[in-house]
mmCIF file with all atom_site columns, C-alpha atoms in Angstrom:
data_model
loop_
_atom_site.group_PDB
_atom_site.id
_atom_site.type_symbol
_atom_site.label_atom_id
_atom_site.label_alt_id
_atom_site.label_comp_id
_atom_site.label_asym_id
_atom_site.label_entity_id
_atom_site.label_seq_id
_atom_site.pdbx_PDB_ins_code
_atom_site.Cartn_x
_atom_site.Cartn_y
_atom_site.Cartn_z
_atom_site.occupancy
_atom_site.B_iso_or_equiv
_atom_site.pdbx_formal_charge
_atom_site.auth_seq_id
_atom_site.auth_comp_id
_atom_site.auth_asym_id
_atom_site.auth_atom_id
_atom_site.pdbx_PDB_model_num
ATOM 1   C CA . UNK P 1 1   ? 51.541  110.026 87.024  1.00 49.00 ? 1   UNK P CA 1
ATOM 2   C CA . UNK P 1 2   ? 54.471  108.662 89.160  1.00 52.00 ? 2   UNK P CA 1
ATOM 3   C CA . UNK P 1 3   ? 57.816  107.795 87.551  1.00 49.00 ? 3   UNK P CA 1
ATOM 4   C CA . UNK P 1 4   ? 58.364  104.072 86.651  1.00 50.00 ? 4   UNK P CA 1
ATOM 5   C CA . UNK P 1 5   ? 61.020  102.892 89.115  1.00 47.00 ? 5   UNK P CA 1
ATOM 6   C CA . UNK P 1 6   ? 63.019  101.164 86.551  1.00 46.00 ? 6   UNK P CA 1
ATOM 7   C CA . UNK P 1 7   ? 63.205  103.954 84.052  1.00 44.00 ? 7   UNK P CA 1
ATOM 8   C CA . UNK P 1 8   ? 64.596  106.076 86.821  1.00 42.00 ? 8   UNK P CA 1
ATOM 9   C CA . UNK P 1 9   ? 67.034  103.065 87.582  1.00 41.00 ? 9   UNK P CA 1
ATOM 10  C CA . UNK P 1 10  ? 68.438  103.613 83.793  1.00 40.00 ? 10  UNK P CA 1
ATOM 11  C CA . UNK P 1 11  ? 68.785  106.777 83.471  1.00 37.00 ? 11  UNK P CA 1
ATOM 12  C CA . UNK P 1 12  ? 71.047  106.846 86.609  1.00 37.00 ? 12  UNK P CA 1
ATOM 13  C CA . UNK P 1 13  ? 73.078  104.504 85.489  1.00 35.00 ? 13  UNK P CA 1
ATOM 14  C CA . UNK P 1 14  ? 72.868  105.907 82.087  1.00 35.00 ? 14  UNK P CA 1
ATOM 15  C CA . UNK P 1 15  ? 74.438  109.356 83.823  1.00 37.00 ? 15  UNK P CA 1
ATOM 16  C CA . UNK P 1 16  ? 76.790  107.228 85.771  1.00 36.00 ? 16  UNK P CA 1
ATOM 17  C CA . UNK P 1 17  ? 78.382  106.195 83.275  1.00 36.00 ? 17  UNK P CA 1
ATOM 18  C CA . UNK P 1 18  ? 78.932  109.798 81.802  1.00 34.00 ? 18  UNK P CA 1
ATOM 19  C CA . UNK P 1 19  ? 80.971  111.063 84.348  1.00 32.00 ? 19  UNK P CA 1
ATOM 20  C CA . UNK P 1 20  ? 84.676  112.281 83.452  1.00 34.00 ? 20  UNK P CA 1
ATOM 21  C CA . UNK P 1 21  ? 87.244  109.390 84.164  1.00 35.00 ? 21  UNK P CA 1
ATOM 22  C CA . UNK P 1 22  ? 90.824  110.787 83.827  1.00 44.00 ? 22  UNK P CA 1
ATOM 23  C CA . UNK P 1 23  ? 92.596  107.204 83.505  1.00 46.00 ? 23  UNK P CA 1
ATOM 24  C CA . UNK P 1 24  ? 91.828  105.117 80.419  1.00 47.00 ? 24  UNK P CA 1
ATOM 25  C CA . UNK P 1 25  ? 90.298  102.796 81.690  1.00 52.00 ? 25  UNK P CA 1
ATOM 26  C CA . UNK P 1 26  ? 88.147  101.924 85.584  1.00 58.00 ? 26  UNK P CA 1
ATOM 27  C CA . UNK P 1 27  ? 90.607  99.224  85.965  1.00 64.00 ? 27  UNK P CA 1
ATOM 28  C CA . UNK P 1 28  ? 93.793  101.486 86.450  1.00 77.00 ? 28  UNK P CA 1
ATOM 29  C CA . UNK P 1 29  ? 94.572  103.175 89.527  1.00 86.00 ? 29  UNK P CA 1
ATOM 30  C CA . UNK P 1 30  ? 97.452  105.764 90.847  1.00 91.00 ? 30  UNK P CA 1
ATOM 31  C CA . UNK P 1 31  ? 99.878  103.730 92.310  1.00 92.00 ? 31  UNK P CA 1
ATOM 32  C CA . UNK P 1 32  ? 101.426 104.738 95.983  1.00 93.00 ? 32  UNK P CA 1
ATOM 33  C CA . UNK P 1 33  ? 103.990 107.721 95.365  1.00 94.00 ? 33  UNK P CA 1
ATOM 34  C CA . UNK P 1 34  ? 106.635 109.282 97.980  1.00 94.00 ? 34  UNK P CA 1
ATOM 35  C CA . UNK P 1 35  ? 108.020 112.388 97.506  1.00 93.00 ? 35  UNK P CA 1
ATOM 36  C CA . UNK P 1 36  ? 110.651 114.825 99.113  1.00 92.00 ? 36  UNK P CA 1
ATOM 37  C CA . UNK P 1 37  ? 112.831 117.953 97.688  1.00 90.00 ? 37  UNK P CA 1
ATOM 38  C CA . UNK P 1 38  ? 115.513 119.900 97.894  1.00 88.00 ? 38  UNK P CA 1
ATOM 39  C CA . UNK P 1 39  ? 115.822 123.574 96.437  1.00 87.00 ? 39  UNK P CA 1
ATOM 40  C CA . UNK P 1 40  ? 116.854 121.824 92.996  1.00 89.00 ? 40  UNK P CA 1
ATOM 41  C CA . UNK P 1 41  ? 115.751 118.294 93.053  1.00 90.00 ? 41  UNK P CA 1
ATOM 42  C CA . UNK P 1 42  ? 112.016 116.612 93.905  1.00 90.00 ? 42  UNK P CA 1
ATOM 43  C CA . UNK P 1 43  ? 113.037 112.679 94.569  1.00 92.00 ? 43  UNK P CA 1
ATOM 44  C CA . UNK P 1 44  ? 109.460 111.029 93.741  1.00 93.00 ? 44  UNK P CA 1
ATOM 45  C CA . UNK P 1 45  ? 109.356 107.255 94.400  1.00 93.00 ? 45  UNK P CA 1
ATOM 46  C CA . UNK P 1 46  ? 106.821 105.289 92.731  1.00 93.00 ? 46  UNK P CA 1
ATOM 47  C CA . UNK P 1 47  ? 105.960 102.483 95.608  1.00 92.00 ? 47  UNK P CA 1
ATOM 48  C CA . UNK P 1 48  ? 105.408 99.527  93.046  1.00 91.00 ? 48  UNK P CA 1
ATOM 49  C CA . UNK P 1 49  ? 106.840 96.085  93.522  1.00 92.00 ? 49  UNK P CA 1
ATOM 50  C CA . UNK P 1 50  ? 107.792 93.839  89.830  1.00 91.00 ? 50  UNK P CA 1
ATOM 51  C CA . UNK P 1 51  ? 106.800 96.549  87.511  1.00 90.00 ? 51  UNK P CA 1
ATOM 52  C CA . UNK P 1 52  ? 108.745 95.475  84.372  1.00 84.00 ? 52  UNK P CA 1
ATOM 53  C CA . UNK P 1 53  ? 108.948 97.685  81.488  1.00 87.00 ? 53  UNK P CA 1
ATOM 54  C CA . UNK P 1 54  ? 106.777 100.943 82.803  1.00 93.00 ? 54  UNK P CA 1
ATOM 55  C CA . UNK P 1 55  ? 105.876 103.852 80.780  1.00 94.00 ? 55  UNK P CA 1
ATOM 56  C CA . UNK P 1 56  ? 107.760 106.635 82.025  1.00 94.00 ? 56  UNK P CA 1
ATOM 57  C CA . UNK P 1 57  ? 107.537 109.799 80.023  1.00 94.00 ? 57  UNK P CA 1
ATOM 58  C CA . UNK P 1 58  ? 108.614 113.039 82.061  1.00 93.00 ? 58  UNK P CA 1
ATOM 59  C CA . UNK P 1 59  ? 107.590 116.531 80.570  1.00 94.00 ? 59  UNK P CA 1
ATOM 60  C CA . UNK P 1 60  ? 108.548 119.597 81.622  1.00 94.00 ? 60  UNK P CA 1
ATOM 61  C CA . UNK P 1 61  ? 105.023 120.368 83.692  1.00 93.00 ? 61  UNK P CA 1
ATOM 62  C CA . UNK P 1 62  ? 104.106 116.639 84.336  1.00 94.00 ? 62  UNK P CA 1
ATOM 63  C CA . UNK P 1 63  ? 104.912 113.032 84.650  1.00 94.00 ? 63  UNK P CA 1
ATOM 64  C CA . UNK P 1 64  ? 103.353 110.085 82.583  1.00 95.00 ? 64  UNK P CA 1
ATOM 65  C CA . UNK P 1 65  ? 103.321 106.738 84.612  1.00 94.00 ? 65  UNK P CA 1
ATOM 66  C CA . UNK P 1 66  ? 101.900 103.395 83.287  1.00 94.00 ? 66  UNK P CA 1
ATOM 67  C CA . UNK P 1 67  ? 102.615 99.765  84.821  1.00 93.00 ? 67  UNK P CA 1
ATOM 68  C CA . UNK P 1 68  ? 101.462 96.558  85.646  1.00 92.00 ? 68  UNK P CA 1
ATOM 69  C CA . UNK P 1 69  ? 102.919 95.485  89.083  1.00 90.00 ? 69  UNK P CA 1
ATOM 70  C CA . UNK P 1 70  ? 102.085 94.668  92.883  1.00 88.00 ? 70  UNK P CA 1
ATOM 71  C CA . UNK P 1 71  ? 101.332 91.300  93.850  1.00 87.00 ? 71  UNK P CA 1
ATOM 72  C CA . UNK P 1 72  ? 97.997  91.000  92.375  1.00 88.00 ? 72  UNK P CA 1
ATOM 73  C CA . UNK P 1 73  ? 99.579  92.605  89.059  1.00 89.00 ? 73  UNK P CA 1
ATOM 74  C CA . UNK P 1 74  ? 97.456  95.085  89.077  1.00 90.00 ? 74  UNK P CA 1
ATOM 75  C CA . UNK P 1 75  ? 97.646  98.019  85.878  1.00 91.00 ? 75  UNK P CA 1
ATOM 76  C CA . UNK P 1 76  ? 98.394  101.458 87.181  1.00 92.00 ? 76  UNK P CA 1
ATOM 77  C CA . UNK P 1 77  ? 97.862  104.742 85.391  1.00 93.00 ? 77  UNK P CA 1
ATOM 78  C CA . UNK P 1 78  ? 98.400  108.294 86.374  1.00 93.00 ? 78  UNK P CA 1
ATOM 79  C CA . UNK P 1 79  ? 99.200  111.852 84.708  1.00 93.00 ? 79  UNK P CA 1
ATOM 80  C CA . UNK P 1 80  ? 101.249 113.942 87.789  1.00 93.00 ? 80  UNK P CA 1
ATOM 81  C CA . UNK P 1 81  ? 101.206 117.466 86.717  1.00 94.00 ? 81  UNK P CA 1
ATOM 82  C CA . UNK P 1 82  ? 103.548 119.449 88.875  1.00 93.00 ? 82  UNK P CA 1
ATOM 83  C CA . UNK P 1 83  ? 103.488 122.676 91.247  1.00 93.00 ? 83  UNK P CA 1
ATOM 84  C CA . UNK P 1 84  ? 106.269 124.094 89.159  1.00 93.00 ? 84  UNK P CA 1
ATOM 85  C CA . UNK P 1 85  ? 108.372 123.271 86.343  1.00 93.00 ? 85  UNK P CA 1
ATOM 86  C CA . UNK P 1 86  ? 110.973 120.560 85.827  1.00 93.00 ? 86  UNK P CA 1
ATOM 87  C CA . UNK P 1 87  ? 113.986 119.979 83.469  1.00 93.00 ? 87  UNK P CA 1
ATOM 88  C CA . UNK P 1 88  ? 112.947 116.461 81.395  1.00 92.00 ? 88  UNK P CA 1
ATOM 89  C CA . UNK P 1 89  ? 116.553 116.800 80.331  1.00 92.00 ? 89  UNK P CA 1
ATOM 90  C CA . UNK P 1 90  ? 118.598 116.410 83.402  1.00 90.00 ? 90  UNK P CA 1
ATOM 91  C CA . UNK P 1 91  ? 115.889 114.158 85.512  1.00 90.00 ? 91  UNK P CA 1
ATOM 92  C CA . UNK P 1 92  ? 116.192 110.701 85.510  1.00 90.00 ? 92  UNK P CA 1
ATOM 93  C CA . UNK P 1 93  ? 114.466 107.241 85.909  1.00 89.00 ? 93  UNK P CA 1
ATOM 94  C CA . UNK P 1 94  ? 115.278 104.091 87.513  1.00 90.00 ? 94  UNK P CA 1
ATOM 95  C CA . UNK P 1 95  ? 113.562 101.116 87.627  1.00 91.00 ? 95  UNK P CA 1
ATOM 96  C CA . UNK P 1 96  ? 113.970 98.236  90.457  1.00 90.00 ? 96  UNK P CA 1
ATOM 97  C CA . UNK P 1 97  ? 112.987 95.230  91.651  1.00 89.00 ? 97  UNK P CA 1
ATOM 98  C CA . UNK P 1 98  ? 110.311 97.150  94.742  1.00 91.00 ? 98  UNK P CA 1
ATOM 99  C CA . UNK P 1 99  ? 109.992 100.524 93.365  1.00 92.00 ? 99  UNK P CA 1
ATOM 100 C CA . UNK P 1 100 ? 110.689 102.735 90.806  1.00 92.00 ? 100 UNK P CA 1
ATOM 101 C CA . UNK P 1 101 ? 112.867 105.866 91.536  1.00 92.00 ? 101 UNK P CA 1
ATOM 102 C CA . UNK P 1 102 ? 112.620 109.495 90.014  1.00 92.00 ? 102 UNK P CA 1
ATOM 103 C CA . UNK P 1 103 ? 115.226 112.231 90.361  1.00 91.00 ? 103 UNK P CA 1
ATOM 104 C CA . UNK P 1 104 ? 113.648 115.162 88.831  1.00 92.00 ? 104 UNK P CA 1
ATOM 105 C CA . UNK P 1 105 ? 115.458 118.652 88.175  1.00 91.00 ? 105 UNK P CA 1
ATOM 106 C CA . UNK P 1 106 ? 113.565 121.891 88.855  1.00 91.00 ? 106 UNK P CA 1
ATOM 107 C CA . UNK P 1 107 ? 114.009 124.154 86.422  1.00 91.00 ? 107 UNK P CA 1
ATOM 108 C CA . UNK P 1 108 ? 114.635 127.028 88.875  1.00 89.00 ? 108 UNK P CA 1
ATOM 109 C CA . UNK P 1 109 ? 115.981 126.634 91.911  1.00 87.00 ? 109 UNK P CA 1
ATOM 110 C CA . UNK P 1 110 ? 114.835 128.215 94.902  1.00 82.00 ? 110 UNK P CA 1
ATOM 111 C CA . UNK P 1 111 ? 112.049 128.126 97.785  1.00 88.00 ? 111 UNK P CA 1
ATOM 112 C CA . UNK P 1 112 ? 110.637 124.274 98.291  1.00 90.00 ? 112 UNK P CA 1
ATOM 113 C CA . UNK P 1 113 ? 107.438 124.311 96.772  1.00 90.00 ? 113 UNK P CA 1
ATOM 114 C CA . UNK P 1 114 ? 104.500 123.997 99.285  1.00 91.00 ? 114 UNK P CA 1
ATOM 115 C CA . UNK P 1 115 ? 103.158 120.652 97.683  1.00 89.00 ? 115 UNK P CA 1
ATOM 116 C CA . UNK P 1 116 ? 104.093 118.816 94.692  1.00 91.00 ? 116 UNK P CA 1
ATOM 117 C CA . UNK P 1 117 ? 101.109 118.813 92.768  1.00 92.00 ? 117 UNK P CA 1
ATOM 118 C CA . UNK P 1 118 ? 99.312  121.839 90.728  1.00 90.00 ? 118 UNK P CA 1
ATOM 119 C CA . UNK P 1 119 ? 96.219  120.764 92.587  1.00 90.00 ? 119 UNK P CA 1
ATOM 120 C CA . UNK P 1 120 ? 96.684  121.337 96.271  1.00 88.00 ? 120 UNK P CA 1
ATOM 121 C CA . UNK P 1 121 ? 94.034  118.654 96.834  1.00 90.00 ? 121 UNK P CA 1
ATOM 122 C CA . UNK P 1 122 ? 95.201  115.889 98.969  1.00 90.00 ? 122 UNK P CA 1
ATOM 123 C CA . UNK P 1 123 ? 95.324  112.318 97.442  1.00 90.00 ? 123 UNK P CA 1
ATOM 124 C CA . UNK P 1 124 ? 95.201  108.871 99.500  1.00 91.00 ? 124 UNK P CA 1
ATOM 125 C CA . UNK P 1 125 ? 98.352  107.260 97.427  1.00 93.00 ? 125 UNK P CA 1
ATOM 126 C CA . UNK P 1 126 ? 100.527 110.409 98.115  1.00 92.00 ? 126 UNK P CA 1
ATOM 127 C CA . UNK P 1 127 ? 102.782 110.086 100.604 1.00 93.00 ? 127 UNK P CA 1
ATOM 128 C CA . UNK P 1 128 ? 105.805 112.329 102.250 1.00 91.00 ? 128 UNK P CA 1
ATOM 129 C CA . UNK P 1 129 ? 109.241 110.063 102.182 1.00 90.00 ? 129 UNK P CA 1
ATOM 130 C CA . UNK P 1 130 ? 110.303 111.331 105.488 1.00 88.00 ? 130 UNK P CA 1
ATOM 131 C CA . UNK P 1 131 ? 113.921 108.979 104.884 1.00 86.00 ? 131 UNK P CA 1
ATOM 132 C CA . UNK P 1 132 ? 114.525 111.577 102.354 1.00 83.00 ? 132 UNK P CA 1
ATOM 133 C CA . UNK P 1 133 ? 112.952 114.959 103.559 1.00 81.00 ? 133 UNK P CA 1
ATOM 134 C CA . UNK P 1 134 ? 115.158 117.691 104.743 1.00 79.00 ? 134 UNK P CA 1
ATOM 135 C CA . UNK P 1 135 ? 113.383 120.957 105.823 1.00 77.00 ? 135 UNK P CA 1
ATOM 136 C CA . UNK P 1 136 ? 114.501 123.771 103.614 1.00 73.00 ? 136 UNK P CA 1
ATOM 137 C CA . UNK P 1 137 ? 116.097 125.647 106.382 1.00 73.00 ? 137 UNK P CA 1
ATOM 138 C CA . UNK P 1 138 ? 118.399 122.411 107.580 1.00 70.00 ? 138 UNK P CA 1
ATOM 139 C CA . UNK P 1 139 ? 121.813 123.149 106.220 1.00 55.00 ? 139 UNK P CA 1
ATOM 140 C CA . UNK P 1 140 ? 122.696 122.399 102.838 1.00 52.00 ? 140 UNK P CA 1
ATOM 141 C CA . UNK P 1 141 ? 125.694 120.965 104.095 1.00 49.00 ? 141 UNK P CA 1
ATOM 142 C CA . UNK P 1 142 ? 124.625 117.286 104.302 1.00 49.00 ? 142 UNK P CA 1
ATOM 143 C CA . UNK P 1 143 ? 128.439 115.567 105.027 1.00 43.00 ? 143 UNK P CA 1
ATOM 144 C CA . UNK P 1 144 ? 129.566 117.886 107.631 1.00 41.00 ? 144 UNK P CA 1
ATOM 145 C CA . UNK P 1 145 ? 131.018 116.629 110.535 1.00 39.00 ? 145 UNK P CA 1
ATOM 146 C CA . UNK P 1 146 ? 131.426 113.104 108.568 1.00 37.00 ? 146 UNK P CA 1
ATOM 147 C CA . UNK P 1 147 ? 135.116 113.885 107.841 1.00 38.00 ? 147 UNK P CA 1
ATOM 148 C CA . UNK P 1 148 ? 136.426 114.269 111.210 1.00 39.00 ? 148 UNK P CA 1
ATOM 149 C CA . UNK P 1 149 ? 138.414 112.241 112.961 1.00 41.00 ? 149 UNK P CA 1
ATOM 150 C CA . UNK P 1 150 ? 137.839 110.825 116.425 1.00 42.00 ? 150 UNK P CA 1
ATOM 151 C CA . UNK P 1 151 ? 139.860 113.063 117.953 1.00 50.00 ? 151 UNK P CA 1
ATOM 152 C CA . UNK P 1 152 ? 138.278 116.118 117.412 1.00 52.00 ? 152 UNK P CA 1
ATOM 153 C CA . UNK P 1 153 ? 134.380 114.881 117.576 1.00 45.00 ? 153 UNK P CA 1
ATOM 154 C CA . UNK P 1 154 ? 135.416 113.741 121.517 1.00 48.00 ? 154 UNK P CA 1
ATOM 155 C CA . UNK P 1 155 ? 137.186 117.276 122.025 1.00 54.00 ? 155 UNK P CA 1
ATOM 156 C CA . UNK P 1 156 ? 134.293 119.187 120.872 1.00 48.00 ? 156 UNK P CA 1
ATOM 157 C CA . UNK P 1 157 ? 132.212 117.178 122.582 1.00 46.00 ? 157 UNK P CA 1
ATOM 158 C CA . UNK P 1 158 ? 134.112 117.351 126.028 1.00 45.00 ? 158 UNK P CA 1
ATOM 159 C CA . UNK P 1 159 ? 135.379 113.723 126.199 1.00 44.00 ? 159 UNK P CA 1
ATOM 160 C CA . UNK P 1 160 ? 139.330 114.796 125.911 1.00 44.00 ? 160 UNK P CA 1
ATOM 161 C CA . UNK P 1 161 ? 140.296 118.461 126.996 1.00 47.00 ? 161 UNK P CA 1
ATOM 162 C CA . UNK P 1 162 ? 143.013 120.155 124.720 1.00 50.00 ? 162 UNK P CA 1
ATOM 163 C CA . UNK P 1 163 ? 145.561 117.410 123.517 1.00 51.00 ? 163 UNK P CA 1
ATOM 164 C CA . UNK P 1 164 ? 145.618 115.176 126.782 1.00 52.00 ? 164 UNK P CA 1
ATOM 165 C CA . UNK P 1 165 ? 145.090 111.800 126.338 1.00 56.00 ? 165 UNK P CA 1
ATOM 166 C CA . UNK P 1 166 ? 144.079 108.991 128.578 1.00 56.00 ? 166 UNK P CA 1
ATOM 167 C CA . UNK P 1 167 ? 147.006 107.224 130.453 1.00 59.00 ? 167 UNK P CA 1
ATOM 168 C CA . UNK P 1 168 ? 147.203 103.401 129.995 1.00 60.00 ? 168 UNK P CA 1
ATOM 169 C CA . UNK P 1 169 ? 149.705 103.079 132.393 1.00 63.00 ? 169 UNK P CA 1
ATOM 170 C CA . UNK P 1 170 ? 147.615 101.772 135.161 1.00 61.00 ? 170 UNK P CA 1
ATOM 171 C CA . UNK P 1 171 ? 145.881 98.716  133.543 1.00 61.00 ? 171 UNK P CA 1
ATOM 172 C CA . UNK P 1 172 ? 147.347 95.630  134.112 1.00 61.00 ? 172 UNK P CA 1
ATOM 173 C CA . UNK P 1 173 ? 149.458 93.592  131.494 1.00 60.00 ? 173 UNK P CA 1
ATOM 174 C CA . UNK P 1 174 ? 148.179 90.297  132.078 1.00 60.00 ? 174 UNK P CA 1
ATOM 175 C CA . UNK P 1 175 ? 144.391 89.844  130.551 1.00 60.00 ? 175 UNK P CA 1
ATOM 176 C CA . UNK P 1 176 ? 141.715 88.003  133.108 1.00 60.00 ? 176 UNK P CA 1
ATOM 177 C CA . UNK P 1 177 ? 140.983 85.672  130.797 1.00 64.00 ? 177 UNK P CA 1
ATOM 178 C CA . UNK P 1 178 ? 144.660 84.066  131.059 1.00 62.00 ? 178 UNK P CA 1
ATOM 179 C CA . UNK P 1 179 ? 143.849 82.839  134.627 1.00 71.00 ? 179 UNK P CA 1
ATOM 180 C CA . UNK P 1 180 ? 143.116 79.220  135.245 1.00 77.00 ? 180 UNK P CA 1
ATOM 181 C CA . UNK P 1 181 ? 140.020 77.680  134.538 1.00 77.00 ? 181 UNK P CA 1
ATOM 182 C CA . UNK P 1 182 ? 139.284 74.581  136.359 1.00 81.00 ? 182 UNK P CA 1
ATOM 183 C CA . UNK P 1 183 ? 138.753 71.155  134.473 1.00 82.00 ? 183 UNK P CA 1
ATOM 184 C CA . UNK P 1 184 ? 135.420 70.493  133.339 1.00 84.00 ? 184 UNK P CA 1
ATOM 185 C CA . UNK P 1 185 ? 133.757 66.871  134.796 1.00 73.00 ? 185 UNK P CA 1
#
């Protein structure tokens, strides 16, 4: 006897609707995340425009995130549990008008992990900020070189050789612009 299409129909739907969801609820999503890290920090921006009042709690293995924001206002929802652990302690929160911005501490500092969640999986909303990645072999000093003057940046360089400077004697005193311009008609 061959299976009644409908009844087969059901009983699909009937396991759809059994599968695992890890949100609360099929309307939230993940929202759009950048991250980036240092060998003590992981900066993780939460790309979400007018969220007001999010949930942020931050553990010492993950991070709780739920908000209503985006211009369709859309709920968003997401556990991020972490490569390694963090100190919930010395990381911090801060909320803005177009995103919200995470500074969290790593407990132990050291190599950059290789991705920053347990799951090495890759997810569509996870993103590398590449205005904040530095490779973990670029040099930890960030402001060098900002504190020099002029002088010195041209010498090294090889725009002015030992202490010689250019000679302004040969430029003229009068400026072209004092000349005579004729009337206009």
């Amino acid at each position: 006897m061959a299976a009644d299409p409908i009844n087969r129909q059901c009983t699909y739907l009937r396991c759809q609707d059994q599968t695992p969801n890890t949100m609360s609820s099929p309307q939230t999503l993940p929202p759009p995340v950048a991250w980036a890290q240092r060998k003590n920090l992981v900066f993780l921006t939460i790309c979400l425009e007018d969220c007001q009042s999010p949930t942020i709690n931050i553990e010492e293995n993950k991070l709780f995130f739920k908000g209503t924001g985006g211009t369709e206002k859309k709920d968003y929802e997401y556990t991020y549990e972490f490569y390694k652990e963090i100190d919930p302690e010395k990381s911090r929160s801060f909320v803005r008008d177009r995103n919200i911005e995470l500074v969290l501490v790593k407990k132990e500092d050291g190599p950059f992990w290789p991705h920053l969640l347990k799951q090495k999986m890759k997810q569509h909303w996870l993103k590398v900020d590449f205005s904040r990645w530095k490779d973990e072999d670029d040099s930890d000093d960030e402001g060098e070189g900002q504190n020099q003057d002029l002088e010195e940046v041209m010498r090294q360089m090889g725009g002015l050789g030992g202490d010689s400077r250019p000679s302004l004697d040969d430029l003229e005193d009068e400026d072209s612009d004092d000349e005579d311009l004729p009337d206009l008609e």
